Amino acid sequence: MDSNVLDILWIIVSAALVLFMQAGFLCLETGLTRSKNNINVAMKNTVDFTVSMMAFWATGFALMFGGSWAGLVGAEGFFLRGVETPMEMVFFLFQALFCSTAVTVVSGAVAERLSFAAYVGLSLLVATLIYPVFGHWAWNGLDDPAMGGWLGKAGFVDWAGSSVVHSVGGWVALATLLIIGPRAGRFSADGSVNDISVASLPLSALGALILWFGWLGFNGGSTLSLTPDIAGIVANTCLGAAAGSVLALVIGWVRDGKPHVLPAINGILAGLVAVTANCHAVSPGAAVVIGGLGGAVAMGLASLLLRLRIDDAVGAVPVHLGGGIWGTVAVALFGDPESLGTGLGWTEQLEIQLTGVGACFAVAFVLPLGLLFVLNRVYPLRVSPEVEHIGLNVAEHGARTETFDFFRVMEEQAMSGDLSLRVEADPFTETGQIAARYNQVMDHLETAVARTRAIVSTSADAIFVADPADHAILSHNPVAETLFGLAGSDLEGRPLDALLPGLLIPGRDRAEGTREVIALRQDASRFPAELTLARAASPSGELLIATVRDITERRHAESALRESESRFRTIFNTAGLGMAVIDPEGRILDANPALARMLLGRVDEASRAEMIGHDLGPRVHPADFPTLNRAVRAKIADPASAEQKLDVRFRLPDGVTIWALVVLNQIRLERLSDQPLCIAILEDITERNRTREALRLSAMVFESTNEPIIVFNAGGQVEQVNQALLKTLGYAAREVRGLDLPQFCSVRYERAFYEDVFRTLEQSGRWQGEVLARCKSDELIPVWMSLSEVRDGDGQRTNTIAVLSDLSERKQREETVWRHANFDQTTGLPNRRLFLDRLSRAVAQAARSGEKVGLFFLDLDRFKAVNDTLGHRAGDALLAETAQRLIRGVRASDTVARIHGDEFTVILQNLSRSDQLSVVADTIIQMLAQPFNLPEGEANISTSIGIAVYPDDGTTPEDLLHHADAALYHAKEQGRANYQFFTKELNLRLARRNALESDLRRAIGAGDLFVLYQPQARIADGMIAGAEALVRWTRPNGGPVCPDEFIPLAEETGLIHALGEHVLAQVAADMRDLADQGLGHLDIAVNISPRQFHAKLGLEDTIERVLGEAGLSPSQLVVEITEGGIMADEEQSLAILKRLAEHGIRVALDDFGKGYSSLSRLKNLPIQALKLDREFIAGIPDDHRDCALATAMIRMARDLSIEVVAEGVETDAQLEFLKTLGCSKVQGYLIGRPTSLEHLIELAQAGGASTA
């Protein structure tokens, strides 16, 4: 067969993915079976793969793909004889892995009860006979142009093996399950189903995902070549898997009331199996339906098998058999006939698909069912019940498992009673973790038993276990022998009454408890003892436990305690400090006279009675009582704790509050209580606290103030400073000791300064002023220093106090305000204000030194385009970078400033010759010509420079700036990206321009401007239809001024707004006259300059106001704006045009064809008229290019319902040509020159020029 390297590589990759599915099956099946059988399951998965691979190599491939014998079986190619080409070898590998997959399907279904040897034989049966035979029927000829098997010839379609692989495995698994039966305990006698625990659902879920991943090669590789169809096949495969999982999960959720893992897993696999037969020939939607129904079929078949008491361990039969049959049938139901390529109709295709299902049933179920039935009679396929109970891991493979070892140790422990036995525990498995917990329990049990034995053996008390009936001693500890002087054999069986003479043990209800008795030793000596009796239950019956403690030493200690208490009472009553004995509830049980004197002010019997037995709380300040009460309780509870000392406030009967130092200790006084008590010793520290509080307050004020403070001693050296001083000046406390005042101040202050300070201090006792304080780092900070003297009672100076107030922030605020007022925020350069100041200084200095000063006036070319296209942020970044380049291009002594927008200036001082400026100007032009790499993109600009020199071109800053501006204007006229020096000729031009500007400003106010109208005629009938208003100006002493001269001047100087409104008002008045003459229908057009069009003040509002004052509607006026004026800022222009349209103002696009807009943009502009520029009219009808352009523009405008007015029509030929094109109106000398309103009225009333 023909092949190429890419096809071979694709099949190898797909084969690797199918091989990876074996790992998925291993994870899935070992996770869904019990851990005692997981090694056996893993072995079967591994061995069935190797066995099936060898069997398929030997005979399976030949039977399946060898030359067909009657369409039933292959008869050549055994042991791969004749398989030589790379494509044939890789085809064998791919099909061998399919065979292994079919065998592996059986493994999971029959897990946990089929013997290993039987499974190996079953694997050989499937790989050698069953799979190759049915595979031959369906797939023989896949590697040739024509199918060889009878099913394949008949048109049976199974793309990647829903039947050939999965149904075959499912049918064989079902036949085997019927032979070997369910697992032990799976079904109860009443037919109910018992759940069997699984080893690891997460591992099974991992296996399902691995299978999904490998399935991409299963289905995608079946193309046997690298084609674009793989994308659809893989997508359909994933959609089917997902749909199957979702629907199976929902069915299980609804059925069980909770989501389970197994339906989601088997839904994935059933969806994959179902879509495997048809993924190449169905739509994605159909793949979802097929996969979803595959999951549903698997869920239904699983329930049916359980009702029939058929035990499938992993659900392989519902998934592979149910999903395989459904997927095979779905080929006919959903498959695209063209993609199937069988040439069969729907019913014929369904018939052959069902035939294939039946054939698969016969060869993969009926045949193996008979063979296995016979084989099971000869050699039992299922393991014995004992083996199944122990687990196949141990029984078949001799593998040790943790669970098996666990049970073995527990059994041995139960038999021997040896508590020291332990189970080996693997911390990484669940069984190991259980074993570890069991070992911990045994550790605790063994420890508890050992501890009990140790307690009994080493106890200082004698312990007896006796029979409660006759009190005979059954056992005892070693101390009993020592205490009573008897050997162990003498004690055993002796009644307790012999050791405790006269002891009467009453009934159970009075036997338990502790009492003091007299015990009798072997030598007849007696001793006081404490006897404790208790009863305990045991497996052999009730026992009596007697504990005997020798209390001879306790009696001696009690006698000594009584003597000690007597001594304590003497000290207690005569002590000079207040003392009180307090119980845990806070009651005073005893108090000495000193305490009564301290708290009551008197000592008598009544005072003692007022205190003893009463609560301590009312005498303690409420804020201190909780602390004191907790301390008393803590001391009583813990006698080993450190001595407690507290400062506590007490309230006297007269309302006075005193402070007392309270020292707490634990004490035992049996005469007062058998529980531990607390003794409190009180010392009055009221005066001491008052002094300490005053000192603390002073220190707090000193340390907490934010103002730095220095205390100098009488000698002028530092005695003390606060934290604010250390923080402000950066010193450590030890570093300021011994410093004097000058060492804290700047070195610029001379000796006379300090002499004046100390003289003022001596005379008035204080001094204050602003100084520069010196930090440890030698940094200087401005402070306001206040010095004050402290003198003693004799008038001698003891200290000098210096208080500093940091002025840094105020100075910084002043600096910030100054910088904001004098520097540009965007570039950091001096602004116009600071520039003018520095220019004045530079001129003044040059006047004194006789040197020259150069002034550059720069304007950035194309900056507006950058700002409009890349945004204002990019524009600001470009200005900032421009500033840095200018700074690098001049000396540090020169000044670079930003005046406004994209205008910069440079002041160059200390010049001896003017020609030095040329070098600097060239440098700046070159630097700014380099591209600007901005975050928003790359930008390119250039600069024009005007240069004026002091004193050559002016002696005042104003003259220099004005002349540099004129030179800049001249540089722009020369083509930009150059520099020009101010010259006398420029001076004359500037003077003329200034005079013209002045006259124009005056003319607008005086009404020297007037309006003429050039008529426009309709081509259809030659009637005057309107006119264009044209402004004209005649200077009183200078004659007429060309509009091309004064209108650009008005644009530059900003007079265009006043000029435009003046013209608009004149036109409105004339339109009023036209209306009065019955000519209100004439369209009067007014030219609007681009600056006026884009002005911040709304153009529509201005027109509405002016026309309203004349009693006219805005719709009677036509506004003409040039194409270039609109396209300069298309977005803003579109918004303005829409606002004009909303106000009913018509717009005509002037000079059309000269701008840079495309014809496609015209349809987006809300305009009503189009004026063809005279340049296109002049050449018609002779110039074919002009004719073509005019024709195209007129037809385009007419299609867009836009009126066309042709300008500059001067000949009849032009008129006739335009008429043939369907042009609406014409304007030009042929119709009429610009004329007065009166003449226009005459023309309109007379009917106008004839154009018919």
Coordinates of N, CA and C in Angstrom, one line a residue, residues 33-34 37 40-41 106-115 183 311-314:
T33 N -11.7 -3.2 42.3 CA -11.7 -4.5 43.0 C -11.1 -4.3 44.4
R34 N -11.2 -5.4 45.1 CA -10.7 -5.3 46.5 C -9.2 -5.5 46.5
N37 N -7.2 -8.7 46.0 CA -7.1 -9.3 44.7 C -6.5 -8.4 43.7
N40 N -3.5 -9.8 41.6 CA -4.0 -10.8 40.6 C -4.6 -10.0 39.4
V41 N -5.4 -9.0 39.7 CA -6.0 -8.2 38.6 C -4.9 -7.6 37.8
V106 N -12.4 -8.4 29.0 CA -12.9 -9.6 29.7 C -12.3 -9.6 31.2
S107 N -11.1 -9.1 31.3 CA -10.4 -9.2 32.6 C -11.2 -8.6 33.7
G108 N -11.7 -7.3 33.5 CA -12.3 -6.6 34.6 C -13.6 -7.3 35.0
A109 N -14.4 -7.8 34.0 CA -15.7 -8.3 34.3 C -15.6 -9.6 35.2
V110 N -14.6 -10.5 35.0 CA -14.5 -11.8 35.7 C -13.6 -11.7 36.8
A111 N -13.2 -10.5 37.3 CA -12.2 -10.3 38.3 C -12.6 -10.9 39.6
E112 N -11.7 -11.4 40.4 CA -11.8 -11.8 41.8 C -12.4 -13.2 42.0
R113 N -12.5 -14.0 40.9 CA -13.0 -15.4 41.0 C -12.5 -16.3 40.0
L114 N -12.1 -15.8 38.8 CA -11.6 -16.6 37.7 C -10.1 -16.9 38.0
S115 N -9.7 -18.2 37.9 CA -8.3 -18.5 38.2 C -7.4 -17.9 37.2
R183 N -19.5 -13.3 42.5 CA -18.6 -13.4 43.7 C -19.3 -13.7 44.9
D311 N -23.0 -11.0 38.1 CA -22.0 -10.1 38.8 C -20.8 -9.7 37.9
D312 N -20.9 -8.5 37.4 CA -19.8 -7.9 36.6 C -19.0 -7.0 37.6
A313 N -17.8 -7.4 37.9 CA -17.0 -6.7 38.9 C -16.8 -5.2 38.6
V314 N -16.6 -4.8 37.3 CA -16.3 -3.4 37.0 C -17.3 -2.8 36.1

